[in-house]
Amino acid sequence: MKDDELGRVYSEGEIIFKEGDDGDRMYVIQAGKVGITKNAASGEVTIANLEQGEIFGEMAMFDRLPRSATATAFGEARILGIDKKKLFQSIDRDPTLVFKLIESMSRRIRRLDEEFAKLNKGKKELLKIFVDIDETCNFVLEEAKNFINADNGSIMLYDENEKRLAIKAAFGAEWKPKLE
């Protein structure tokens, strides 16, 4: 289907934009629902399920960075795409649109703050679902090698179960402790 003043109709599962795409427009859900997902070490993670009247995709339009997530239609959804020129024309006609945009972004930030607070209250296991600790340690160590000239290196993390430090990533010659 083509875009018009009434938006575009997307069918079930149709991708509106993909993570990593350039973003030159934001979107308003006129009817239906949209899922926002992000790729993570543990697989695809659902960030939000949005409904009629909600906006999405505005971050890439404002910061000019690639899309940080993928947007997919749930069922049939009518979506209006708004580029910068159309946004500024709309704001010219109705300045309260800026407040609606800020309100929507503020709600999203508030939700993220609440989720972050939940994680900080001892939900480390939930974080492990989204982050592969070994992969992260290997990545950090590889990046450190670019800045520090060293023949050996390691990253150690405290193991709560074992009550000791455990090597999670290392490079260089093998170290063998002296037996006493």
CSV table of C-alpha atoms in Angstrom, one decimal:
chain,number,residue,atom,x,y,z
A,1,MET,CA,0.0,0.0,0.0
A,2,LYS,CA,1.1,3.6,-0.5
A,3,ASP,CA,1.4,6.4,2.0
A,4,ASP,CA,-1.1,9.2,1.9
A,5,GLU,CA,-2.5,11.9,4.3
A,6,LEU,CA,-4.5,9.1,6.0
A,7,GLY,CA,-1.4,7.0,6.6
A,8,ARG,CA,-0.4,3.6,5.4
A,9,VAL,CA,-2.0,0.3,6.3
A,10,TYR,CA,0.4,-2.4,7.4
A,11,SER,CA,-0.6,-6.1,7.6
A,12,GLU,CA,0.1,-8.5,10.4
A,13,GLY,CA,3.8,-8.9,11.0
A,14,GLU,CA,4.9,-6.3,8.4
A,15,ILE,CA,8.0,-4.4,9.4
A,16,ILE,CA,7.6,-0.6,9.6
A,17,PHE,CA,11.4,-0.1,10.1
A,18,LYS,CA,14.3,-2.2,11.2
A,19,GLU,CA,16.9,-1.7,13.9
A,20,GLY,CA,19.9,-0.1,12.2
A,21,ASP,CA,17.9,1.6,9.4
A,22,ASP,CA,18.3,5.3,8.8
A,23,GLY,CA,15.4,7.3,10.4
A,24,ASP,CA,14.0,10.2,8.6
A,25,ARG,CA,10.5,10.2,10.0
A,26,MET,CA,8.4,9.5,13.1
A,27,TYR,CA,5.1,7.6,13.2
A,28,VAL,CA,1.7,7.9,14.8
A,29,ILE,CA,-0.5,4.9,15.2
A,30,GLN,CA,-3.9,5.8,13.8
A,31,ALA,CA,-5.4,2.4,14.3
A,32,GLY,CA,-4.1,-1.0,15.4
A,33,LYS,CA,-1.0,-1.9,17.4
A,34,VAL,CA,2.8,-1.9,16.9
A,35,GLY,CA,5.4,-3.9,18.6
A,36,ILE,CA,8.9,-2.5,19.3
A,37,THR,CA,11.7,-5.0,19.6
A,38,LYS,CA,15.5,-4.9,20.0
A,39,ASN,CA,18.1,-7.5,19.3
A,40,ALA,CA,20.1,-8.6,22.4
A,41,ALA,CA,22.7,-11.3,23.2
A,42,SER,CA,19.9,-13.5,24.4
A,43,GLY,CA,17.7,-12.9,21.3
A,44,GLU,CA,14.9,-10.5,20.4
A,45,VAL,CA,13.5,-8.5,23.3
A,46,THR,CA,10.2,-6.7,23.3
A,47,ILE,CA,10.6,-3.2,24.4
A,48,ALA,CA,7.1,-1.9,24.1
A,49,ASN,CA,3.6,-2.7,22.7
A,50,LEU,CA,2.1,0.5,21.4
A,51,GLU,CA,-1.5,1.3,20.6
A,52,GLN,CA,-3.7,3.9,18.8
A,53,GLY,CA,-2.6,7.5,19.3
A,54,GLU,CA,1.0,6.6,20.4
A,55,ILE,CA,4.1,7.9,18.6
A,56,PHE,CA,7.3,6.0,17.8
A,57,GLY,CA,10.4,6.3,15.7
A,58,GLU,CA,11.0,10.0,16.8
A,59,MET,CA,14.4,9.4,18.3
A,60,ALA,CA,16.2,8.7,15.0
A,61,MET,CA,14.6,11.7,13.5
A,62,PHE,CA,15.9,14.0,16.2
A,63,ASP,CA,19.3,12.5,16.9
A,64,ARG,CA,20.0,11.4,13.3
A,65,LEU,CA,21.4,8.1,14.5
A,66,PRO,CA,20.3,4.7,13.1
A,67,ARG,CA,17.1,3.2,14.4
A,68,SER,CA,17.6,1.7,17.8
A,69,ALA,CA,14.9,-0.9,17.5
A,70,THR,CA,12.5,-2.6,15.1
A,71,ALA,CA,8.8,-1.7,14.7
A,72,THR,CA,6.4,-4.4,13.5
A,73,ALA,CA,2.6,-4.2,13.0
A,74,PHE,CA,0.4,-6.4,15.3
A,75,GLY,CA,-2.6,-7.3,13.2
A,76,GLU,CA,-3.6,-4.7,10.6
A,77,ALA,CA,-2.4,-1.2,11.6
A,78,ARG,CA,-2.8,2.2,10.0
A,79,ILE,CA,0.3,4.2,10.6
A,80,LEU,CA,1.0,7.9,9.6
A,81,GLY,CA,4.6,8.7,8.8
A,82,ILE,CA,5.7,12.3,9.5
A,83,ASP,CA,9.0,13.6,8.2
A,84,LYS,CA,10.7,16.7,9.6
A,85,LYS,CA,9.2,19.1,7.1
A,86,LYS,CA,5.6,17.8,7.8
A,87,LEU,CA,6.3,17.9,11.6
A,88,PHE,CA,7.5,21.6,11.5
A,89,GLN,CA,4.4,22.5,9.3
A,90,SER,CA,2.1,20.8,11.8
A,91,ILE,CA,3.8,22.5,14.8
A,92,ASP,CA,3.4,25.8,12.9
A,93,ARG,CA,-0.3,25.2,12.7
A,94,ASP,CA,-0.7,23.7,16.2
A,95,PRO,CA,2.1,24.5,18.6
A,96,THR,CA,0.5,22.2,21.3
A,97,LEU,CA,1.8,19.3,19.2
A,98,VAL,CA,5.2,19.9,20.7
A,99,PHE,CA,3.7,19.3,24.2
A,100,LYS,CA,2.1,16.1,23.0
A,101,LEU,CA,5.4,14.9,21.6
A,102,ILE,CA,7.2,15.8,24.8
A,103,GLU,CA,4.5,14.2,26.9
A,104,SER,CA,4.8,10.9,24.9
A,105,MET,CA,8.6,10.9,25.3
A,106,SER,CA,8.3,11.7,29.0
A,107,ARG,CA,5.9,8.8,29.5
A,108,ARG,CA,8.4,6.5,27.8
A,109,ILE,CA,11.3,7.8,29.9
A,110,ARG,CA,9.2,7.4,33.1
A,111,ARG,CA,8.5,3.8,32.2
A,112,LEU,CA,12.2,3.2,31.6
A,113,ASP,CA,13.0,4.8,34.9
A,114,GLU,CA,10.5,2.5,36.7
A,115,GLU,CA,12.0,-0.6,35.0
A,116,PHE,CA,15.5,0.5,35.8
A,117,ALA,CA,14.5,0.9,39.5
A,118,LYS,CA,13.1,-2.6,39.5
A,119,LEU,CA,16.3,-3.9,38.2
A,120,ASN,CA,18.3,-2.1,40.8
A,121,LYS,CA,16.2,-3.7,43.6
A,122,GLY,CA,18.1,-7.0,43.3
A,123,LYS,CA,16.8,-8.3,40.0
A,124,LYS,CA,20.2,-9.2,38.7
A,125,GLU,CA,18.9,-12.4,37.2
A,126,LEU,CA,16.6,-10.5,34.9
A,127,LEU,CA,19.6,-8.5,33.6
A,128,LYS,CA,21.4,-11.8,32.9
A,129,ILE,CA,18.6,-12.7,30.4
A,130,PHE,CA,19.5,-9.6,28.4
A,131,VAL,CA,23.3,-9.6,28.8
A,132,ASP,CA,25.7,-12.5,28.2
A,133,ILE,CA,28.3,-11.9,30.9
A,134,ASP,CA,31.1,-14.0,29.2
A,135,GLU,CA,30.5,-12.3,25.9
A,136,THR,CA,30.5,-8.8,27.5
A,137,CYS,CA,33.7,-9.6,29.4
A,138,ASN,CA,35.4,-10.8,26.2
A,139,PHE,CA,34.3,-7.7,24.4
A,140,VAL,CA,35.6,-5.4,27.2
A,141,LEU,CA,38.9,-7.2,27.3
A,142,GLU,CA,39.4,-7.0,23.5
A,143,GLU,CA,38.6,-3.3,23.6
A,144,ALA,CA,41.0,-2.7,26.5
A,145,LYS,CA,43.8,-4.4,24.4
A,146,ASN,CA,43.4,-1.6,21.9
A,147,PHE,CA,44.4,1.0,24.6
A,148,ILE,CA,46.8,-0.9,26.8
A,149,ASN,CA,49.9,-2.5,25.6
A,150,ALA,CA,50.0,-5.8,27.6
A,151,ASP,CA,51.1,-9.4,27.0
A,152,ASN,CA,48.5,-10.7,29.5
A,153,GLY,CA,45.2,-9.6,30.8
A,154,SER,CA,42.1,-10.9,32.5
A,155,ILE,CA,38.7,-9.8,33.8
A,156,MET,CA,37.6,-11.4,37.1
A,157,LEU,CA,34.1,-11.2,38.6
A,158,TYR,CA,33.0,-12.1,42.1
A,159,ASP,CA,31.1,-15.4,42.1
A,160,GLU,CA,28.3,-15.1,44.8
A,161,ASN,CA,27.9,-18.9,44.9
A,162,GLU,CA,31.6,-19.8,45.2
A,163,LYS,CA,32.4,-16.7,47.3
A,164,ARG,CA,35.5,-16.0,45.2
A,165,LEU,CA,36.8,-14.2,42.2
A,166,ALA,CA,36.4,-16.1,38.9
A,167,ILE,CA,38.2,-15.4,35.6
A,168,LYS,CA,35.6,-14.6,32.9
A,169,ALA,CA,37.9,-13.5,30.1
A,170,ALA,CA,41.7,-13.7,29.6
A,171,PHE,CA,44.5,-13.4,27.1
A,172,GLY,CA,48.2,-14.1,27.0
A,173,ALA,CA,50.4,-16.8,28.5
A,174,GLU,CA,48.9,-19.4,30.8
A,175,TRP,CA,49.4,-18.7,34.4
A,176,LYS,CA,49.9,-21.6,36.8
A,177,PRO,CA,49.8,-20.8,40.5
A,178,LYS,CA,52.4,-22.4,42.8
A,179,LEU,CA,51.0,-25.3,44.8
A,180,GLU,CA,51.8,-25.0,48.5
